[in-house]
Short mmCIF file of C-alpha atoms in Angstrom, two decimals:
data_model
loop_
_atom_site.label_atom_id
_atom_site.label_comp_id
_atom_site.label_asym_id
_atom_site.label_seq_id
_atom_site.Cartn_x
_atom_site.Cartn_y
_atom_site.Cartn_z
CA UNK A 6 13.45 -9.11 4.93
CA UNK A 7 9.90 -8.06 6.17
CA UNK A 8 6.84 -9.98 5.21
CA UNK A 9 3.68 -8.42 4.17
CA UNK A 10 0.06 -9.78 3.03
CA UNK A 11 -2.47 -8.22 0.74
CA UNK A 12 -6.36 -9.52 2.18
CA UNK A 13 -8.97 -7.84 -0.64
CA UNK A 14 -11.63 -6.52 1.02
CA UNK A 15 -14.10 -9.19 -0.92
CA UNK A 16 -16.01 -10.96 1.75
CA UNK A 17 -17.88 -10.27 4.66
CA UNK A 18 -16.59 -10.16 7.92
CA UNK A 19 -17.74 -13.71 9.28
CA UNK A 20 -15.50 -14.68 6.39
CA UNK A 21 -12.81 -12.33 6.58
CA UNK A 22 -12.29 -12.08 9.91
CA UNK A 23 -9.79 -15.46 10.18
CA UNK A 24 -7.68 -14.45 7.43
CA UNK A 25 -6.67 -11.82 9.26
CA UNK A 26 -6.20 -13.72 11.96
CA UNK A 27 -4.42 -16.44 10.43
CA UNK A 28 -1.94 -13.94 8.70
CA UNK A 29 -0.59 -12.71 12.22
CA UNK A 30 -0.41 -16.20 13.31
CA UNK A 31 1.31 -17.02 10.09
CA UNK A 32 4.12 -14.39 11.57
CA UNK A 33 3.85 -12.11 8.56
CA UNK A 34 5.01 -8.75 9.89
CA UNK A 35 2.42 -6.61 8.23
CA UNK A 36 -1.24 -6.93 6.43
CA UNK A 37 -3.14 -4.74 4.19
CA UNK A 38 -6.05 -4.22 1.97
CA UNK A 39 -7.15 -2.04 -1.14
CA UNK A 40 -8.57 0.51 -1.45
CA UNK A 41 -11.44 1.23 -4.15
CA UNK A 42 -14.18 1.82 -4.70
CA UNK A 43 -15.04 -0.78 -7.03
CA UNK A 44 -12.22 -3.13 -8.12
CA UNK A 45 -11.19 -4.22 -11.87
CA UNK A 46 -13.37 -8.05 -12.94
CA UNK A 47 -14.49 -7.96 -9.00
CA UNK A 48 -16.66 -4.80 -9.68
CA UNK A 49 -19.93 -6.38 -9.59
CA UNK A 50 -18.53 -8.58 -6.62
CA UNK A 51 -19.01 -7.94 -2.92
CA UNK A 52 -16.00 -5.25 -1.68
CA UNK A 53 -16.03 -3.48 1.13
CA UNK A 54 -14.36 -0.38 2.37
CA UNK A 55 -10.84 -0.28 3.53
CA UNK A 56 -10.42 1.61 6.64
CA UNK A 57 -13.96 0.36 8.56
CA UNK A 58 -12.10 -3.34 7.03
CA UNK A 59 -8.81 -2.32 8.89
CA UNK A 60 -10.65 -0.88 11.93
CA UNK A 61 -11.60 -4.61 12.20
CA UNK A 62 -8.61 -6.43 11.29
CA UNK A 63 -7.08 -4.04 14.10
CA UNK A 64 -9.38 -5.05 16.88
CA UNK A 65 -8.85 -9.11 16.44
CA UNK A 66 -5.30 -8.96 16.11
CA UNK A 67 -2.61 -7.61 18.44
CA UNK A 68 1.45 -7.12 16.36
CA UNK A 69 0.95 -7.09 12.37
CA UNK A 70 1.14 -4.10 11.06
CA UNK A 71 -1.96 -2.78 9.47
CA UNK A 72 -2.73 -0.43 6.08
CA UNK A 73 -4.01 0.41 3.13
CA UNK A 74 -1.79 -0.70 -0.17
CA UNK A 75 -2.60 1.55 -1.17
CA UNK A 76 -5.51 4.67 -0.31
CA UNK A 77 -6.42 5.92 -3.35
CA UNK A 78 -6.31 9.89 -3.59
CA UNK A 79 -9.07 9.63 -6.82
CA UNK A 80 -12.07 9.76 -4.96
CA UNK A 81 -10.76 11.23 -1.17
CA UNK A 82 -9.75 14.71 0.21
CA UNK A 83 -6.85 14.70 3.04
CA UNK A 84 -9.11 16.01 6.02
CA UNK A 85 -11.55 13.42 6.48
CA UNK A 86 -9.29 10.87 5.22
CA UNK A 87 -6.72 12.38 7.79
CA UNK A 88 -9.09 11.57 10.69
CA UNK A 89 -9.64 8.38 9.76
CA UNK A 90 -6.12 7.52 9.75
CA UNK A 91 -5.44 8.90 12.96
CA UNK A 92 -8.66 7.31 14.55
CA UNK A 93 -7.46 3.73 12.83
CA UNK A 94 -4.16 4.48 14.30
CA UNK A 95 -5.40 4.67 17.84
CA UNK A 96 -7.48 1.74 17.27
CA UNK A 97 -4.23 -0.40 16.11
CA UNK A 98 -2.12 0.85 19.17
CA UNK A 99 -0.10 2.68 17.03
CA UNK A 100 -0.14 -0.13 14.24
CA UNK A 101 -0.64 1.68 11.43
CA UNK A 102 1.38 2.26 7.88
CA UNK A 103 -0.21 4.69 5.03
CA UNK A 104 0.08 3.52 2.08
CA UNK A 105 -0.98 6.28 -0.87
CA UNK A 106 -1.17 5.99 -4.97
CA UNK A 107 -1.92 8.37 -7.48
CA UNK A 108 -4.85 6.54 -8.12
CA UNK A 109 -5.43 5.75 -12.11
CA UNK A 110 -8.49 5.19 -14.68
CA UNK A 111 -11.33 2.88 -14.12
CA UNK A 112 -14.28 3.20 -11.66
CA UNK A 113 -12.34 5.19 -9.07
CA UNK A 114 -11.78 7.80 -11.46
CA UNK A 115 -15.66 8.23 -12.49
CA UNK A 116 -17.71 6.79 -9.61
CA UNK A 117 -18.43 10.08 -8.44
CA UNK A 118 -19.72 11.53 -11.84
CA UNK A 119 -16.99 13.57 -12.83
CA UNK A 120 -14.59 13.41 -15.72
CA UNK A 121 -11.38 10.97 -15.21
CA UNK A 122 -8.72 13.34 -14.67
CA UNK A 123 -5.03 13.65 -17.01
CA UNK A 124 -2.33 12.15 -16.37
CA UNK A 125 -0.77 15.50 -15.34
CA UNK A 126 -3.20 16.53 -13.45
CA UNK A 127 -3.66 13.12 -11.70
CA UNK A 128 0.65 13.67 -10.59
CA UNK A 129 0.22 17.07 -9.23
CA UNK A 130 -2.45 16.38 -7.53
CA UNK A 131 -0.94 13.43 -5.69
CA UNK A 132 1.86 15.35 -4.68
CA UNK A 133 -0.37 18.10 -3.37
CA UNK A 134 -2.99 15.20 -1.62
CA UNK A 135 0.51 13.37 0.09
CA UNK A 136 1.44 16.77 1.55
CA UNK A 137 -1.65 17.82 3.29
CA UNK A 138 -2.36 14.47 4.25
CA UNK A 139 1.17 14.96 5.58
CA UNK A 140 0.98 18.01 7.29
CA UNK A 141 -2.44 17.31 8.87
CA UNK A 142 -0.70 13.93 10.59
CA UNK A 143 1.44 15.55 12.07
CA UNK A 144 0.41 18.96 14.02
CA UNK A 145 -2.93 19.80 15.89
CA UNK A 146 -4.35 22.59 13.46
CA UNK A 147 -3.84 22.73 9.31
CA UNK A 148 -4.35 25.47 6.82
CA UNK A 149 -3.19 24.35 3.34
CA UNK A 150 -3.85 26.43 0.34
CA UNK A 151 -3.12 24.48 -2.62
CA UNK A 152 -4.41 24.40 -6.54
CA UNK A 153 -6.33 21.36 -5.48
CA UNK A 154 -6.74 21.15 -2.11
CA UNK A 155 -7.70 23.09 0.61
CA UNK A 156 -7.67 23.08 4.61
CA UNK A 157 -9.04 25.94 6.68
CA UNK A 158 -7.72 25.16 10.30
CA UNK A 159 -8.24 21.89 10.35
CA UNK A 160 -8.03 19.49 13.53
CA UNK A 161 -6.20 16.45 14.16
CA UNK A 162 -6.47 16.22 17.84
CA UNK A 163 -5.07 14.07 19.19
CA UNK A 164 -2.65 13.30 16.57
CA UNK A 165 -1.47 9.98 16.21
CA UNK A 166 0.61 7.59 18.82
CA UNK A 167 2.93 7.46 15.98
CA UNK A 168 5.17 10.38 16.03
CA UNK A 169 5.51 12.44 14.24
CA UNK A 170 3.10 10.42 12.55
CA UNK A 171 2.25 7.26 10.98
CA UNK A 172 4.66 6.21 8.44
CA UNK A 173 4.06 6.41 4.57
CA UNK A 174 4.15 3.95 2.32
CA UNK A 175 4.15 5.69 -1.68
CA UNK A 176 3.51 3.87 -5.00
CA UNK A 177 5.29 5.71 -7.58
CA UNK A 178 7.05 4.28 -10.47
CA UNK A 179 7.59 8.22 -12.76
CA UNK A 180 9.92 10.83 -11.94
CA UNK A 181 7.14 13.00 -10.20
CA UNK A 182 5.95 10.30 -8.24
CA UNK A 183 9.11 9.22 -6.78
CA UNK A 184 9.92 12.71 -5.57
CA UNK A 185 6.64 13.10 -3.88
CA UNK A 186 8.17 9.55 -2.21
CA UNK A 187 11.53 11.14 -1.21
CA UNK A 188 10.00 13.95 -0.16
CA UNK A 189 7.69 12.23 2.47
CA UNK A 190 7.54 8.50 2.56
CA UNK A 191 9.21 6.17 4.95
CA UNK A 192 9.39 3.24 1.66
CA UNK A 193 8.31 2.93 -1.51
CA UNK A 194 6.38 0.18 -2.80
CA UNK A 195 6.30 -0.66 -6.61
CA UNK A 196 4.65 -3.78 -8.30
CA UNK A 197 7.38 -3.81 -11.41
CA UNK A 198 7.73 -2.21 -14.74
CA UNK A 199 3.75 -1.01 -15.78
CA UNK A 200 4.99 -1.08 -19.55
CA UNK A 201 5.64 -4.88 -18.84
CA UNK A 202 3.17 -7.84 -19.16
CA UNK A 203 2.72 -10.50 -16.19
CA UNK A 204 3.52 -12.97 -14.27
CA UNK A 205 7.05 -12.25 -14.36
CA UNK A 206 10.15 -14.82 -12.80
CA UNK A 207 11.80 -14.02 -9.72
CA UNK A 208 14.96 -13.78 -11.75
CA UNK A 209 13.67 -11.19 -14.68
CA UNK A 210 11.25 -9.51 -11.65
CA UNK A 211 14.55 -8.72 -9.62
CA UNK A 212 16.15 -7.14 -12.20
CA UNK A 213 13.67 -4.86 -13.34
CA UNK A 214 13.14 -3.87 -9.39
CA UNK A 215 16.72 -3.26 -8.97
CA UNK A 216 16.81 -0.88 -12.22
CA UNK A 217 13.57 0.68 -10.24
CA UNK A 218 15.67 1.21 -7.14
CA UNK A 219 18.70 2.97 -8.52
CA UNK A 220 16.14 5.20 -10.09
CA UNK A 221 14.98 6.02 -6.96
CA UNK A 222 17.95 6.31 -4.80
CA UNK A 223 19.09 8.61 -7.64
CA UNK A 224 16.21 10.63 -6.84
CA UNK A 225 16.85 10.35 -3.47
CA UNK A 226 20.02 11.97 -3.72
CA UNK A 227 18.86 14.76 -6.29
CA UNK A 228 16.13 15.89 -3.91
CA UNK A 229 18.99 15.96 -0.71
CA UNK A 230 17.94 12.68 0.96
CA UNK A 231 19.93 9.70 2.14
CA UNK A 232 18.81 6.64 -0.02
CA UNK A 233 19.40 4.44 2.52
CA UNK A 234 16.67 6.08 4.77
CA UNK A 235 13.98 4.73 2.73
CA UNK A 236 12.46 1.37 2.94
CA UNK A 237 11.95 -0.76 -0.54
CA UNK A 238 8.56 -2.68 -0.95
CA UNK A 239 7.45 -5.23 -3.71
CA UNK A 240 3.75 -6.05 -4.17
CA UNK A 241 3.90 -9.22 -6.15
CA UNK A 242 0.48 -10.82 -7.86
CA UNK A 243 -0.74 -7.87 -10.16
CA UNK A 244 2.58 -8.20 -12.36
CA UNK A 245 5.50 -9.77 -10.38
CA UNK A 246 4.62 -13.43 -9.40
CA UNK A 247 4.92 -14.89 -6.16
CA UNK A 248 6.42 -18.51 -6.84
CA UNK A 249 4.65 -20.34 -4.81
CA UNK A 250 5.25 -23.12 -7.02
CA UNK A 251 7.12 -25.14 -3.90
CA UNK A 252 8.38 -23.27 -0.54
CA UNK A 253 11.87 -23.44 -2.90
CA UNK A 254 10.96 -21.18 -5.18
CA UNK A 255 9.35 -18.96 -2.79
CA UNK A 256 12.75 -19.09 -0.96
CA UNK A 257 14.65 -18.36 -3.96
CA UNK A 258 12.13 -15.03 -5.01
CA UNK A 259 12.62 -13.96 -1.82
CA UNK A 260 16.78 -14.22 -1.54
CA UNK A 261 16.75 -12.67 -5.55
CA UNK A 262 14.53 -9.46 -4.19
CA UNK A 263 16.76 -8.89 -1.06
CA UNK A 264 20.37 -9.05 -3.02
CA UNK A 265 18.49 -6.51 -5.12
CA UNK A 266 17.46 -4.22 -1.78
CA UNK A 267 14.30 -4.95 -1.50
CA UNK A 268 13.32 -4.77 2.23
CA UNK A 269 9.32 -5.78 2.22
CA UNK A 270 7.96 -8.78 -0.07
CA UNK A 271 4.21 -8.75 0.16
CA UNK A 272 2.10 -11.58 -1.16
CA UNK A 273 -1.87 -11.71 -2.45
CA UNK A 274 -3.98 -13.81 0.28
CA UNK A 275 -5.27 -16.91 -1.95
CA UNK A 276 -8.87 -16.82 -3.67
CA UNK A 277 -11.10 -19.51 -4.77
CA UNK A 278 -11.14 -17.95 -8.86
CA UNK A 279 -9.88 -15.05 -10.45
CA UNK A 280 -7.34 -12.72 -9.65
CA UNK A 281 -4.53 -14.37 -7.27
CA UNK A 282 -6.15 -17.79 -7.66
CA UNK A 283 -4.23 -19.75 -5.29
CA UNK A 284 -4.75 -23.06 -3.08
CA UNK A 285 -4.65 -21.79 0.53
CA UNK A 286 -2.77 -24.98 1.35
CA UNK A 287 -0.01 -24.08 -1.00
CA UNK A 288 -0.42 -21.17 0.00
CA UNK A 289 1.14 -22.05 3.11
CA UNK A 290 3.21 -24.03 2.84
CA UNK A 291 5.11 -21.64 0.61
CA UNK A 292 5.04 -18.50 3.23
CA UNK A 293 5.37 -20.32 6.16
CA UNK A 294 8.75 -21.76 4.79
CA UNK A 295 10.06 -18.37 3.67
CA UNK A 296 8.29 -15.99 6.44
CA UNK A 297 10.01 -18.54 8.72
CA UNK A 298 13.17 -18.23 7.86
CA UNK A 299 14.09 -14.71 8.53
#
């Protein structure tokens, strides 16, 4: 089991800056932030953006992993966002993991004064957006001609130390979704059941993960690829809850997600109020028990 750390993007740097710190010296094996443009209750909060946040986080620490969880393809178009990936990637050292959603309603969808898009629409043009973002990773010039989304020649020079590329992290919980994830992504992250209200128990949490999984190894195999090739994430906090009731229960979530196949359990850094309201000292005391013991 792999450890991963979720640090919103909701203070300024003097601030920030130790948290990301801490997390590496915590041992967690990877660290990431979101990426909106405004964020849910926080909207009228300070957030910053993600990649100038992981830029940062990349220069003051030296092994965690580093990524968005995940870029949001609502308000971005693969060629910028392409060279900013591969500049954050050189930054890191070759630290870097991609993590892309679909994006959904709310302030990413209108922010930029257009109509929220379907659904539909929102699916095909994920798969379209994880393609080209794809493509341009990975060789020196792109020309992409899609419904959505176009390239004329574009240049990723370098290219990243990663090759082929960095690896890709997808959020998809539909059918569409997880073939986009088959299709390109080295894991797949999920934060449970959307149709399901929160926080949810390790036990009932593993379950519903594991249904998730067979879902997506069936898909796996449907689309031609090897199910064991592909990484299995859990972002707890939004739905799934940590337990960081005692480093126990922590412990216990942790041994409930792996039996299921769960490879990567990622956990909300603690705030003061609000969303994943948590005492830093507990905090700690319930990673550093389970973190240290794989």
């Amino acid at each position: 089991m792999r450890f991963g750390v979720v640090i919103l993007p909701d203070a300024r740097w003097q601030e920030a800056e130790p948290r990301w710190r801490r997390a590496e010296a915590l041992g967690f094996d990877h660290a990431w932030t979101y990426d909106h443009l405004a964020w849910r209750t926080l909207h009228d909060a300070p957030w910053f953006g993600a990649v100038p946040t992981l830029t940062a986080a990349a220069i003051v620490t030296s092994r965690i992993r580093l990524g968005p969880l995940v870029a949001s393809a609502n308000f971005r178009h693969p060629v910028p966002f392409a060279k900013e990936l591969m500049t954050l990637d050189d930054v890191s050292g070759g630290r870097l993991t991609v993590g892309i959603g679909a994006g959904g309603e709310g302030w990413d969808a209108t922010m930029l004064g257009g109509a929220a898009w379907s659904a539909v629409e929102r699916g095909e043009r994920f798969g379209e957006f994880v393609a080209l973002t794809d493509q341009l990773l990975r060789q020196p010039s792109t020309t992409f001609d899609g419904r959505y989304y176009r390239a004329h020649e574009a240049r990723s020079i370098p290219g990243c130390i990663q090759q082929p590329r960095a690896p890709f992290v997808i959020a998809a919980t539909g059918r569409r979704g997880m073939e986009v994830a088959a299709a390109h992504a080295q894991a797949w992250v999920t934060t449970g059941d959307r149709s399901s209200t929160g926080p949810i128990g390790a036990a009932a949490g593993a379950l519903m993960v594991r249904d998730m999984v067979e879902r997506l190894h069936r898909t796996c195999e449907r689309v031609g690829r090897d199910p064991s090739t592909i990484d299995v994430m859990v972002l707890t906090g939004p739905q799934l809850s940590p337990c960081f009731e005692s480093p126990a229960s922590f412990r216990d979530a942790v041994a409930r997600y792996e039996a299921v196949g769960v490879s990567d359990f990622v956990v909300h850094w603690p705030r003061p109020d609000g969303p994943f309201a948590e005492s830093v000292a507990r905090f700690e005391a319930a990673v550093g028990a389970g973190v240290g013991a794989y």
